[in-house]
Amino acid sequence: MVGWTRAFIYAGVPNVVSSLWKVDDDATSRLMGSFYAKLGQGVATGAALRAAQRSESAGASSHPYFWAAFVHTGVDRLGAPAGASQAAASPEAPEA
């Protein structure tokens, strides 16, 4: 999986959401619906995935098998690398 993710990033794709194992189609559909709804609200990619995973973990598919397979690699909308603090990417953030 790292090979495909790296290939997309090298090709210029700013964000890749991939799964680490085969996941149930219904659970994936619910998770991705929530993920894209958050993206539509302007939430950064990593935060949108986390919110969708938290939502799914509290629902009928609470077992991590159904939601933990998905990972985000890339750059969030604010320009911060995935996993970095969004405050650090903000132009208003004070210099350290």
Coordinates of C-alpha atoms in Angstrom, one line a residue:
M1 CA 0.0 0.0 0.0
V2 CA 2.8 2.4 0.7
G3 CA 3.9 2.0 -2.9
W4 CA 0.6 3.2 -4.3
T5 CA 0.3 6.0 -1.9
R6 CA 3.8 7.2 -2.6
A7 CA 3.1 7.0 -6.4
F8 CA 0.1 9.2 -6.0
I9 CA 2.0 11.7 -3.9
Y10 CA 4.9 11.8 -6.3
A11 CA 2.4 12.3 -9.2
G12 CA 1.2 15.5 -7.4
V13 CA -1.9 14.4 -5.6
P14 CA -2.0 16.5 -2.5
N15 CA -4.0 14.0 -0.3
V16 CA -4.5 10.3 -0.4
V17 CA -7.0 8.4 1.8
S18 CA -6.4 4.7 1.6
S19 CA -7.3 1.5 3.4
L20 CA -4.8 -0.8 5.0
W21 CA -7.1 -3.9 4.7
K22 CA -10.3 -4.9 2.9
V23 CA -13.3 -3.4 4.6
D24 CA -17.0 -4.1 4.5
D25 CA -18.6 -2.1 1.7
D26 CA -21.5 -0.8 3.8
A27 CA -19.3 0.4 6.5
T28 CA -17.0 2.1 4.0
S29 CA -19.9 3.8 2.3
R30 CA -21.1 5.2 5.7
L31 CA -17.6 6.3 6.6
M32 CA -16.9 8.0 3.3
G33 CA -20.3 9.7 3.3
S34 CA -19.4 11.3 6.6
F35 CA -15.9 12.1 5.4
Y36 CA -17.1 13.9 2.3
A37 CA -19.8 15.7 4.2
K38 CA -17.1 17.1 6.5
L39 CA -14.9 18.0 3.5
G40 CA -17.9 19.9 2.1
Q41 CA -18.1 21.9 5.3
G42 CA -14.5 23.1 4.8
V43 CA -12.9 20.8 7.3
A44 CA -9.3 19.8 6.5
T45 CA -8.7 16.3 5.1
G46 CA -7.1 14.8 8.2
A47 CA -9.6 16.2 10.6
A48 CA -12.5 15.2 8.3
L49 CA -11.3 11.6 8.3
R50 CA -10.8 11.6 12.1
A51 CA -14.3 13.0 12.6
A52 CA -15.8 10.3 10.3
Q53 CA -13.9 7.6 12.1
R54 CA -15.1 8.8 15.5
S55 CA -18.6 9.0 14.2
E56 CA -18.4 5.4 12.8
S57 CA -16.8 4.1 16.0
A58 CA -19.7 5.4 18.1
G59 CA -22.3 3.8 15.7
A60 CA -23.4 0.3 14.8
S61 CA -20.0 -0.5 13.3
S62 CA -18.0 0.3 16.5
H63 CA -15.4 -2.4 16.0
P64 CA -12.1 -0.9 14.7
Y65 CA -12.2 -3.4 11.8
F66 CA -14.8 -1.2 10.1
W67 CA -13.2 2.2 10.4
A68 CA -9.6 2.0 11.5
A69 CA -8.2 0.8 8.2
F70 CA -8.4 4.2 6.6
V71 CA -5.4 6.5 6.8
H72 CA -4.7 10.0 5.4
T73 CA -1.4 10.8 3.7
G74 CA -0.5 14.2 2.3
V75 CA -1.1 17.9 2.9
D76 CA -4.2 19.3 4.6
R77 CA -6.0 22.2 2.9
L78 CA -4.2 24.7 5.1
G79 CA -0.9 23.6 3.8
A80 CA 0.2 21.7 6.9
P81 CA 1.6 18.1 6.5
A82 CA -0.9 15.5 7.6
G83 CA -0.8 15.1 11.3
A84 CA 0.7 18.6 11.9
S85 CA -1.1 21.2 14.0
Q86 CA -3.4 23.3 11.9
A87 CA -2.5 26.3 14.1
A88 CA 1.1 26.0 12.8
A89 CA -0.2 26.3 9.2
S90 CA -2.2 29.4 9.9
P91 CA -0.6 32.6 8.8
E92 CA -1.9 34.3 12.0
A93 CA 0.0 31.8 14.2
P94 CA 2.8 33.5 16.2
E95 CA 6.4 32.7 15.4
A96 CA 8.1 30.3 17.8

